Coordinates of N, CA and C in Angstrom, one line a residue:
Chain A
D215 N 19.4 -37.2 4.8 CA 19.6 -35.6 4.6 C 20.7 -34.6 5.0
T216 N 21.8 -34.5 4.7 CA 22.9 -34.1 5.5 C 22.0 -32.4 5.8
G217 N 21.3 -31.9 5.3 CA 21.0 -30.5 5.3 C 21.7 -29.1 4.8
V218 N 20.6 -28.5 4.6 CA 21.3 -27.4 3.4 C 23.0 -26.9 3.7
S219 N 23.9 -27.0 2.4 CA 25.0 -26.9 2.4 C 25.7 -25.9 1.7
Q220 N 26.6 -25.0 1.7 CA 26.5 -24.0 1.1 C 28.1 -23.9 1.1
D221 N 29.2 -22.7 -0.9 CA 29.9 -23.2 -0.3 C 30.4 -22.1 -2.0
P222 N 31.3 -21.2 -0.8 CA 32.6 -21.8 0.0 C 32.2 -21.6 1.0
R223 N 32.6 -21.8 2.5 CA 31.9 -21.4 3.9 C 33.3 -19.4 4.1
H224 N 34.3 -19.3 3.4 CA 34.5 -17.7 2.9 C 34.8 -18.3 2.0
K225 N 34.9 -16.7 1.4 CA 35.4 -16.3 0.8 C 36.1 -15.0 0.9
I226 N 37.1 -14.3 0.5 CA 38.0 -13.2 0.2 C 38.2 -12.8 -0.9
T227 N 37.7 -11.0 -1.5 CA 38.3 -11.2 -3.6 C 38.6 -9.4 -3.0
K228 N 38.7 -9.3 -3.6 CA 39.0 -8.1 -4.7 C 38.6 -7.2 -4.5
R229 N 38.0 -5.8 -4.3 CA 37.2 -4.8 -5.2 C 37.1 -5.3 -7.1
G230 N 36.5 -4.8 -7.1 CA 35.9 -4.8 -8.3 C 35.6 -7.0 -9.4
Q231 N 36.0 -7.2 -8.4 CA 35.7 -9.2 -9.2 C 34.7 -10.0 -8.9
N232 N 35.0 -10.9 -9.5 CA 32.9 -11.2 -9.6 C 33.6 -13.0 -8.8
V233 N 32.3 -12.7 -8.1 CA 32.0 -14.0 -7.0 C 30.6 -14.7 -7.5
T234 N 31.9 -16.1 -7.3 CA 30.2 -17.0 -7.2 C 29.6 -17.6 -6.0
F235 N 28.4 -18.1 -5.4 CA 28.1 -18.9 -4.3 C 28.0 -19.7 -4.1
R236 N 27.5 -21.0 -4.0 CA 26.2 -22.0 -4.6 C 25.6 -23.1 -3.2
C237 N 24.2 -23.3 -3.6 CA 23.4 -23.4 -2.2 C 22.9 -24.9 -2.5
D238 N 23.8 -25.8 -1.8 CA 22.5 -26.9 -2.3 C 21.0 -27.6 -0.9
P239 N 20.2 -27.1 -0.8 CA 19.0 -27.2 -0.1 C 18.6 -28.8 0.0
I240 N 17.9 -28.3 1.3 CA 17.5 -29.6 1.7 C 16.5 -30.7 0.2
S241 N 17.4 -31.9 -0.2 CA 16.6 -32.1 -1.0 C 15.3 -31.9 -1.3
E242 N 13.8 -33.1 -1.0 CA 12.6 -32.3 -1.1 C 12.1 -30.9 -1.5
H243 N 13.0 -30.0 -0.5 CA 12.5 -28.3 -0.5 C 11.8 -27.8 -1.9
N244 N 11.7 -26.8 -1.9 CA 11.2 -26.6 -3.5 C 11.1 -24.8 -2.9
R245 N 11.5 -24.6 -2.4 CA 11.9 -23.2 -1.8 C 13.2 -22.8 -1.1
L246 N 13.9 -21.8 -2.0 CA 15.5 -22.0 -1.8 C 15.3 -20.1 -1.6
Y247 N 15.5 -20.2 -0.2 CA 16.3 -18.4 0.0 C 17.5 -18.2 -0.3
W248 N 18.2 -16.5 -0.8 CA 19.1 -16.2 -0.8 C 19.1 -14.5 1.0
Y249 N 19.6 -14.8 1.3 CA 19.3 -13.6 2.8 C 20.9 -12.7 2.3
R250 N 21.3 -11.9 2.9 CA 22.6 -11.3 3.3 C 22.1 -10.5 5.2
Q251 N 23.6 -10.8 5.9 CA 23.8 -10.9 7.3 C 25.2 -10.2 7.2
T252 N 24.7 -8.8 8.5 CA 25.3 -8.5 9.1 C 26.2 -8.5 9.9
L253 N 27.0 -8.1 10.6 CA 27.4 -8.7 12.4 C 26.5 -7.9 12.6
G254 N 25.5 -8.5 13.8 CA 24.5 -8.5 15.1 C 23.6 -7.9 14.7
Q255 N 23.1 -8.2 13.5 CA 22.0 -7.8 12.3 C 20.8 -9.3 12.1
G256 N 19.9 -8.8 11.7 CA 19.2 -9.4 11.6 C 19.3 -10.5 9.9
P257 N 18.3 -11.0 9.7 CA 18.8 -10.9 8.2 C 18.2 -10.3 6.9
E258 N 18.9 -10.0 6.1 CA 18.3 -9.7 5.4 C 17.9 -10.1 3.8
F259 N 16.7 -9.8 3.5 CA 16.7 -10.8 2.2 C 16.3 -10.1 1.1
L260 N 17.5 -11.4 -0.2 CA 17.5 -10.8 -1.0 C 16.7 -11.4 -1.9
T261 N 16.3 -12.6 -1.9 CA 15.5 -12.8 -3.2 C 15.0 -14.8 -2.6
Y262 N 14.6 -15.2 -3.7 CA 13.9 -16.2 -3.2 C 13.1 -17.5 -4.7
F263 N 13.7 -18.3 -4.9 CA 12.9 -18.9 -5.5 C 11.5 -20.3 -5.0
Q264 N 10.8 -20.6 -5.9 CA 10.2 -21.0 -6.1 C 10.1 -23.2 -7.1
N265 N 10.7 -23.3 -7.2 CA 11.3 -24.2 -7.6 C 12.6 -23.8 -8.3
E266 N 12.0 -23.8 -10.2 CA 13.5 -22.9 -10.4 C 12.7 -21.2 -11.0
A267 N 11.5 -20.8 -10.4 CA 11.7 -19.4 -10.9 C 11.7 -18.6 -10.1
Q268 N 12.4 -17.7 -10.6 CA 13.1 -16.8 -9.4 C 11.8 -16.2 -8.8
L269 N 10.1 -15.8 -7.5 CA 9.1 -15.4 -7.6 C 9.2 -14.1 -6.8
E270 N 10.6 -13.4 -6.3 CA 11.3 -11.9 -5.6 C 12.5 -12.3 -5.8
K271 N 12.7 -10.5 -5.9 CA 13.8 -9.9 -5.5 C 13.7 -8.7 -4.2
S272 N 14.3 -8.2 -4.2 CA 14.7 -7.4 -2.7 C 14.6 -6.1 -4.0
R273 N 14.0 -5.2 -3.6 CA 13.9 -3.9 -4.2 C 15.3 -3.3 -3.5
L274 N 16.2 -3.6 -2.9 CA 17.3 -2.9 -2.1 C 18.6 -4.5 -2.9
L275 N 19.1 -5.0 -3.7 CA 19.6 -5.9 -4.3 C 19.7 -5.3 -5.5
S276 N 20.7 -5.1 -5.9 CA 21.8 -3.9 -6.7 C 21.6 -4.9 -8.4
D277 N 22.1 -4.1 -9.3 CA 21.9 -5.2 -10.7 C 23.1 -6.4 -10.8
R278 N 24.1 -6.1 -10.1 CA 24.8 -6.3 -9.8 C 25.7 -8.3 -9.2
F279 N 24.0 -8.1 -8.6 CA 23.2 -9.4 -7.9 C 22.3 -10.5 -8.5
S280 N 22.7 -11.6 -8.9 CA 22.1 -12.2 -9.8 C 22.1 -14.0 -9.6
A281 N 21.2 -14.4 -9.6 CA 21.0 -15.0 -8.3 C 20.2 -16.6 -9.9
E282 N 20.8 -18.3 -10.1 CA 20.1 -18.9 -10.5 C 19.2 -20.0 -10.0
R283 N 18.3 -20.9 -10.5 CA 18.5 -22.0 -9.6 C 18.2 -23.2 -11.1
P284 N 19.1 -23.4 -11.4 CA 18.5 -23.9 -12.4 C 18.4 -25.7 -12.4
K285 N 17.2 -26.3 -12.9 CA 15.9 -26.8 -12.4 C 15.6 -27.5 -11.1
G286 N 16.0 -26.4 -10.5 CA 14.9 -26.3 -9.4 C 15.6 -27.1 -8.6
S287 N 17.5 -27.1 -8.3 CA 18.3 -27.5 -7.3 C 18.7 -26.6 -6.9
F288 N 19.9 -27.1 -6.6 CA 20.9 -26.6 -7.1 C 20.3 -24.9 -7.2
S289 N 21.6 -23.4 -5.9 CA 21.3 -21.7 -6.3 C 23.2 -21.6 -6.2
T290 N 23.3 -20.2 -7.3 CA 24.0 -20.3 -7.2 C 23.9 -18.5 -7.5
L291 N 24.3 -17.8 -6.4 CA 24.5 -16.6 -6.1 C 26.2 -16.1 -6.8
E292 N 25.8 -15.0 -7.8 CA 27.2 -13.8 -8.6 C 27.1 -12.9 -8.1
I293 N 28.1 -12.0 -7.0 CA 27.8 -10.5 -7.4 C 29.2 -10.1 -8.4
Q294 N 28.8 -9.5 -9.1 CA 30.2 -9.1 -10.3 C 30.5 -8.0 -9.2
R295 N 31.9 -7.8 -10.1 CA 32.2 -6.1 -9.5 C 31.8 -5.6 -8.2
T296 N 32.6 -6.8 -7.4 CA 32.3 -6.6 -5.9 C 33.0 -5.4 -5.4
E297 N 31.6 -4.8 -4.5 CA 32.8 -3.6 -3.4 C 32.7 -4.1 -1.8
Q298 N 33.8 -3.0 -1.3 CA 33.7 -2.7 0.0 C 32.7 -3.0 1.2
G299 N 31.1 -2.9 0.9 CA 29.9 -2.4 0.5 C 29.9 -4.3 1.3
D300 N 30.0 -5.1 0.3 CA 29.1 -6.0 -0.2 C 29.7 -7.3 0.9
S301 N 30.6 -6.7 2.0 CA 31.1 -8.1 2.7 C 30.1 -8.2 4.1
A302 N 30.1 -10.0 3.6 CA 28.4 -9.6 4.5 C 28.5 -11.5 4.6
M303 N 27.5 -12.5 5.8 CA 28.1 -13.1 5.7 C 26.2 -13.4 4.4
Y304 N 26.9 -14.2 4.4 CA 25.7 -14.4 2.6 C 25.1 -16.0 2.7
L305 N 23.2 -15.5 3.4 CA 22.5 -16.9 4.7 C 21.9 -17.7 3.1
C306 N 22.1 -18.4 2.8 CA 20.9 -19.1 1.8 C 20.4 -20.9 2.8
A307 N 18.4 -20.6 2.9 CA 18.2 -21.5 2.8 C 17.1 -21.9 2.6
S308 N 16.2 -23.5 2.7 CA 14.9 -24.2 2.6 C 13.6 -23.9 3.2
S309 N 13.2 -24.3 2.5 CA 11.5 -24.3 3.1 C 10.8 -25.6 2.1
F310 N 9.5 -26.0 2.8 CA 8.9 -27.3 1.6 C 7.4 -26.8 2.3
N311 N 6.8 -26.0 1.2 CA 5.5 -24.9 2.0 C 4.3 -25.7 1.0
R312 N 4.9 -27.2 0.5 CA 3.5 -27.6 0.4 C 2.9 -28.2 1.3
R313 N 3.2 -28.4 2.4 CA 2.4 -28.4 3.7 C 2.6 -27.5 4.9
T314 N 1.3 -26.9 5.6 CA 1.0 -26.5 6.0 C 2.3 -27.0 7.6
S315 N 2.4 -27.5 7.5 CA 2.8 -28.3 9.1 C 4.7 -28.4 8.6
E316 N 5.1 -27.8 7.8 CA 6.9 -27.7 7.1 C 7.4 -26.4 6.8
L317 N 6.7 -25.3 7.0 CA 6.8 -24.3 6.5 C 8.0 -23.5 6.8
E318 N 8.6 -24.3 8.3 CA 9.5 -23.6 8.3 C 10.9 -23.5 7.9
Q319 N 12.5 -22.5 7.9 CA 13.3 -22.5 6.9 C 14.1 -23.3 7.3
Y320 N 14.9 -23.8 6.9 CA 16.4 -24.6 7.5 C 17.5 -23.5 6.9
F321 N 18.1 -23.1 7.6 CA 19.5 -22.7 6.8 C 20.9 -23.4 7.0
G322 N 21.1 -22.8 5.9 CA 22.8 -23.5 5.9 C 23.8 -22.9 6.9
P323 N 25.2 -23.1 6.6 CA 26.1 -22.4 7.3 C 27.0 -20.8 6.7
G324 N 26.3 -21.1 5.6 CA 26.2 -19.8 4.9 C 27.9 -18.8 4.4
T325 N 28.1 -18.3 3.6 CA 29.5 -18.0 3.0 C 29.7 -16.9 3.1
R326 N 30.5 -16.5 4.1 CA 31.2 -15.6 4.5 C 31.8 -14.4 3.4
L327 N 31.4 -13.3 3.1 CA 32.4 -12.8 2.1 C 33.6 -11.5 2.7
T328 N 34.7 -11.1 2.2 CA 34.7 -10.0 2.9 C 35.7 -9.6 1.7
V329 N 35.7 -8.6 1.9 CA 35.6 -7.8 -0.1 C 37.3 -6.4 0.7
T330 N 38.2 -6.5 -0.1 CA 39.3 -5.8 0.6 C 40.0 -4.8 -0.9
Chain B
A66 N 2.7 -1.7 7.0 CA 3.2 -2.8 7.3 C 4.3 -3.8 8.4
Q67 N 4.1 -5.0 8.6 CA 4.7 -5.4 8.8 C 6.1 -5.7 9.8
T68 N 6.0 -5.9 10.7 CA 6.7 -5.7 11.9 C 7.4 -6.8 13.1
V69 N 8.3 -7.0 13.0 CA 9.2 -7.6 14.3 C 9.5 -6.4 15.4
T70 N 10.4 -6.7 16.3 CA 10.1 -5.6 17.5 C 10.7 -6.3 18.7
Q71 N 12.5 -6.8 18.5 CA 12.6 -7.1 20.4 C 13.7 -6.2 20.9
S72 N 12.9 -5.4 21.7 CA 13.1 -4.6 22.4 C 15.0 -4.6 23.1
Q73 N 14.9 -5.7 22.9 CA 16.2 -6.4 24.6 C 17.8 -6.3 23.8
P74 N 18.8 -6.1 23.2 CA 19.5 -5.8 22.4 C 20.5 -7.2 22.7
E75 N 19.8 -7.1 24.5 CA 21.3 -8.1 24.7 C 20.5 -9.1 25.9
M76 N 21.0 -9.7 26.8 CA 20.4 -9.6 28.5 C 21.9 -11.1 28.8
S77 N 22.1 -11.0 30.3 CA 23.1 -11.9 30.6 C 22.0 -12.4 31.3
V78 N 22.1 -13.6 32.0 CA 21.9 -14.3 32.4 C 23.0 -15.7 33.4
Q79 N 22.9 -16.0 34.4 CA 23.4 -16.8 35.5 C 22.9 -18.5 34.5
E80 N 24.3 -19.1 34.4 CA 23.7 -21.1 34.1 C 22.4 -21.3 34.7
A81 N 22.2 -21.9 34.5 CA 20.9 -22.1 35.4 C 19.7 -21.7 36.0
E82 N 19.5 -20.8 35.2 CA 18.2 -19.5 35.2 C 17.3 -19.3 34.0
T83 N 16.5 -18.9 34.2 CA 15.1 -19.1 33.5 C 14.6 -17.1 33.2
V84 N 15.1 -17.2 31.4 CA 15.9 -16.1 30.8 C 13.9 -16.1 29.9
T85 N 13.9 -14.7 30.0 CA 12.5 -14.6 28.4 C 13.4 -13.6 27.6
L86 N 13.1 -13.8 26.3 CA 13.3 -12.5 25.2 C 11.6 -12.7 25.0
S87 N 12.2 -11.6 24.6 CA 10.3 -10.6 24.1 C 10.7 -9.8 22.6
C88 N 9.1 -10.1 22.4 CA 9.4 -9.9 20.8 C 7.8 -9.3 21.2
T89 N 8.0 -8.5 20.0 CA 6.1 -8.1 19.4 C 6.1 -8.3 18.1
Y90 N 5.1 -8.4 17.8 CA 5.1 -8.3 16.1 C 4.2 -6.6 15.6
D91 N 3.5 -7.0 14.4 CA 2.0 -6.0 13.9 C 2.3 -6.7 12.7
T92 N 1.1 -7.5 12.5 CA 1.0 -7.6 10.9 C -1.0 -7.5 11.1
S93 N -1.2 -7.8 10.1 CA -3.2 -6.6 9.9 C -3.8 -8.4 9.2
E94 N -2.4 -9.1 8.7 CA -3.8 -10.6 8.4 C -4.0 -11.7 10.0
N95 N -4.4 -12.6 9.4 CA -4.9 -13.3 11.0 C -4.3 -14.6 10.9
N96 N -3.7 -15.1 9.3 CA -3.4 -16.7 9.0 C -1.9 -16.5 8.9
Y97 N -0.8 -16.7 10.2 CA 0.8 -16.3 10.3 C 1.8 -17.0 11.6
Y98 N 2.6 -17.5 11.2 CA 2.9 -18.2 11.9 C 5.1 -17.9 12.5
L99 N 5.4 -18.0 13.8 CA 5.9 -17.2 14.6 C 7.9 -18.8 14.7
F100 N 7.8 -17.8 14.4 CA 9.4 -18.6 14.8 C 10.6 -18.2 15.7
W101 N 11.2 -18.3 16.4 CA 12.2 -18.2 17.5 C 13.7 -18.9 17.1
Y102 N 14.2 -18.2 15.8 CA 15.8 -18.7 15.9 C 16.8 -18.6 16.7
K103 N 18.1 -19.4 16.8 CA 18.8 -19.1 17.9 C 20.3 -18.9 16.1
Q104 N 21.3 -18.2 17.2 CA 22.6 -18.3 15.8 C 23.5 -19.1 16.7
P105 N 25.1 -19.3 17.5 CA 25.6 -19.0 17.9 C 26.8 -18.9 17.4
P106 N 27.4 -18.4 17.6 CA 28.2 -17.4 17.7 C 29.6 -18.2 16.3
S107 N 28.7 -18.0 15.4 CA 30.1 -18.2 14.4 C 29.2 -20.0 13.6
R108 N 28.4 -20.7 13.5 CA 27.6 -20.8 13.4 C 26.4 -20.9 12.4
Q109 N 26.1 -22.0 12.9 CA 24.2 -21.2 11.7 C 23.5 -21.3 12.5
M110 N 22.0 -20.6 11.8 CA 20.6 -20.3 12.5 C 20.2 -20.9 12.8
I111 N 19.4 -21.4 13.9 CA 18.6 -23.0 13.7 C 17.1 -22.4 14.3
L112 N 16.4 -23.5 13.9 CA 15.0 -23.2 14.8 C 15.0 -23.8 15.9
V113 N 14.4 -23.1 16.8 CA 14.6 -22.7 18.1 C 12.3 -23.4 18.5
I114 N 11.9 -22.5 17.2 CA 10.4 -23.6 17.7 C 9.8 -22.1 17.7
R115 N 8.2 -23.1 16.9 CA 7.2 -22.5 16.0 C 6.1 -22.5 17.0
Q116 N 4.7 -22.1 16.2 CA 3.8 -21.1 17.1 C 3.0 -20.8 15.4
E117 N 1.8 -22.1 15.3 CA 0.6 -21.7 14.3 C 0.2 -20.8 15.4
A118 N -1.1 -19.4 14.7 CA -1.4 -18.8 15.7 C -3.0 -18.3 15.0
Y119 N -3.5 -19.4 15.1 CA -4.9 -19.9 15.0 C -4.7 -20.8 16.2
K120 N -3.7 -21.6 16.8 CA -3.3 -22.5 18.4 C -3.1 -21.9 19.4
Q121 N -3.3 -21.8 20.5 CA -4.8 -21.1 21.7 C -3.2 -21.5 22.5
Q122 N -3.0 -22.3 22.4 CA -2.2 -23.6 23.1 C -0.7 -22.9 22.6
N123 N 0.2 -22.6 24.0 CA 1.8 -22.6 23.1 C 2.5 -23.8 23.4
A124 N 3.2 -23.1 22.8 CA 4.3 -24.4 21.6 C 5.6 -24.7 23.0
T125 N 6.0 -25.8 23.0 CA 7.0 -25.6 24.0 C 8.1 -27.5 23.2
E126 N 9.3 -26.6 23.7 CA 10.6 -27.8 23.6 C 10.8 -28.2 24.4
N127 N 10.8 -29.1 25.1 CA 12.5 -28.6 26.1 C 12.0 -28.3 27.0
R128 N 13.0 -27.1 27.2 CA 13.7 -26.4 27.5 C 13.2 -25.0 27.7
F129 N 12.7 -24.8 26.1 CA 12.3 -23.5 25.1 C 11.0 -23.5 25.1
S130 N 9.9 -22.8 25.4 CA 8.6 -22.6 26.7 C 8.3 -20.4 25.3
V131 N 7.1 -20.3 24.8 CA 6.6 -18.9 24.1 C 5.7 -18.6 25.3
N132 N 5.1 -17.9 25.1 CA 4.6 -17.3 25.8 C 4.0 -16.3 25.0
F133 N 2.6 -17.0 23.7 CA 2.1 -16.7 23.0 C 0.8 -15.7 23.2
Q134 N 0.6 -13.8 23.2 CA -0.8 -13.8 23.4 C -0.7 -12.6 21.9
K135 N -2.1 -13.0 21.8 CA -2.4 -12.5 20.0 C -3.0 -11.6 20.2
A136 N -3.7 -11.3 21.1 CA -4.4 -10.3 21.0 C -3.3 -9.1 21.3
A137 N -2.5 -8.6 22.1 CA -1.3 -8.0 21.9 C -0.2 -8.5 21.1
K138 N -0.2 -9.4 20.2 CA 0.6 -10.0 19.8 C 2.7 -10.1 20.1
S139 N 2.2 -10.4 20.7 CA 3.5 -10.6 21.6 C 3.8 -12.5 21.2
F140 N 5.4 -12.4 21.8 CA 5.9 -13.5 21.3 C 6.9 -14.4 21.6
S141 N 7.0 -13.7 23.3 CA 8.4 -13.9 23.5 C 8.8 -15.6 24.5
L142 N 9.9 -15.7 24.4 CA 11.1 -17.1 24.7 C 11.3 -17.6 25.6
K143 N 10.9 -18.4 26.4 CA 11.3 -18.6 27.7 C 12.5 -19.8 28.2
I144 N 13.7 -19.2 29.0 CA 14.3 -20.4 28.7 C 14.2 -21.1 29.8
S145 N 14.2 -22.7 30.5 CA 14.7 -22.7 31.6 C 15.8 -23.0 32.0
D146 N 16.1 -23.2 33.4 CA 17.7 -23.8 33.3 C 18.7 -23.9 32.4
S147 N 19.0 -22.6 32.0 CA 19.9 -21.6 30.5 C 20.9 -23.0 31.0
Q148 N 21.6 -22.8 30.0 CA 22.8 -24.0 29.8 C 24.2 -22.6 29.3
L149 N 25.7 -23.4 29.1 CA 26.4 -22.5 28.3 C 26.3 -22.7 27.5
G150 N 25.4 -23.3 26.3 CA 25.2 -24.3 25.5 C 24.1 -22.9 24.8
D151 N 23.3 -21.9 25.6 CA 22.3 -21.1 24.9 C 22.6 -20.4 25.0
T152 N 24.0 -20.0 25.2 CA 24.9 -18.8 24.3 C 24.8 -18.5 22.5
A153 N 23.6 -17.5 22.1 CA 23.6 -16.8 20.8 C 22.9 -15.2 21.0
M154 N 22.7 -15.1 19.8 CA 21.7 -14.6 18.7 C 20.8 -15.2 19.3
Y155 N 19.8 -14.3 19.5 CA 18.4 -15.3 18.8 C 17.2 -14.0 18.5
F156 N 16.9 -14.9 16.8 CA 16.3 -13.6 16.2 C 15.0 -14.8 16.6
C157 N 13.8 -13.8 16.2 CA 12.4 -13.6 16.5 C 12.2 -12.9 15.4
A158 N 10.6 -14.0 14.1 CA 10.8 -13.8 12.7 C 8.8 -14.1 12.3
L159 N 8.5 -13.9 11.9 CA 6.6 -13.6 11.3 C 6.6 -14.2 10.1
L160 N 6.0 -15.4 9.8 CA 5.5 -15.9 8.4 C 4.4 -15.9 8.7
P161 N 4.1 -14.4 7.8 CA 2.1 -14.3 7.5 C 2.6 -14.7 5.9
M162 N 1.2 -15.8 6.2 CA 1.1 -17.4 5.3 C -0.1 -16.7 4.2
D163 N -0.7 -15.4 4.4 CA -1.7 -14.6 3.3 C -0.8 -13.9 1.7
S164 N 0.6 -14.3 2.7 CA 1.2 -13.5 2.1 C 2.6 -14.2 1.1
N165 N 3.3 -13.8 0.7 CA 4.3 -14.8 -0.1 C 5.2 -15.6 0.9
Y166 N 5.2 -15.9 1.9 CA 6.0 -17.1 3.2 C 7.1 -16.5 2.7
Q167 N 6.7 -14.9 2.9 CA 8.9 -14.2 2.8 C 8.6 -14.2 5.2
L168 N 10.0 -13.9 5.7 CA 10.1 -13.6 7.3 C 9.9 -12.5 7.1
I169 N 9.4 -12.4 8.1 CA 10.3 -10.8 8.5 C 10.9 -10.6 10.0
W170 N 11.5 -10.3 9.8 CA 12.7 -10.9 10.9 C 13.5 -9.9 11.8
G171 N 12.7 -9.7 13.5 CA 13.8 -9.2 14.3 C 14.9 -9.0 14.5
A172 N 15.7 -7.5 15.4 CA 16.9 -7.2 14.7 C 17.3 -8.1 15.9
G173 N 17.1 -9.6 16.6 CA 17.8 -10.0 17.0 C 17.6 -9.9 19.1
T174 N 18.3 -10.1 19.7 CA 19.0 -10.5 21.3 C 20.0 -11.3 21.4
K175 N 21.5 -10.4 21.7 CA 22.0 -11.7 22.1 C 21.6 -11.9 23.8
L176 N 22.1 -13.4 23.9 CA 22.6 -13.6 25.4 C 23.3 -14.7 25.7
I177 N 24.0 -13.9 26.7 CA 25.0 -14.8 27.0 C 24.2 -15.2 28.3
I178 N 24.9 -16.4 28.6 CA 24.7 -17.2 29.7 C 26.2 -17.7 29.8
K179 N 25.8 -17.0 31.5 CA 27.4 -16.9 32.1 C 27.5 -17.8 33.3
P180 N 29.1 -18.4 33.3 CA 28.8 -20.0 34.0 C 29.1 -19.3 36.0

């Protein structure tokens, strides 16, 4: 297993454009999380999935953000009508919560979004 | 509310020294896990060490060890024989088991190892 992967690693877009990011979790992991991280800060929770079901979405998350996880495998995060404030690192993590010995989240390398 | 506090925004030590990063947390739940994650500059977040709250023994992973004081709700990370590659942001995180398995993060400590 190669770990959590994210694509693209970097994205530069103009304000008002839509962007979509992809995350491929570790294959047997049933939980997938999206976070946003700005420079020098800890990750900020956005949303998470258990299998294909989106179980929680941050109240701070704008309606311009949407995430999917069809078939419970990879996930996509779409940001519509991007704003400069959306510029950040978007992190994906996965975990396997069927065993209490394996609850830690494993992170991907992130997608750095720059909105100009 | 459940919180994690890291009171040291930045620390620096000489290579080969021992350094301790502090973390305190607050939760009303009895069943939880605590983690330290490391995020090197421009690199991805990786797990350093984990501690189950029900275990009294402090977790250790090679040069990394924790001092878990459950009553004081303290969870410090000790790095022995520090190396240049330990330079990174270190985040303390709380995972309450009785909620929805959401990680609660501290603000991080920037650790610089000087040659």
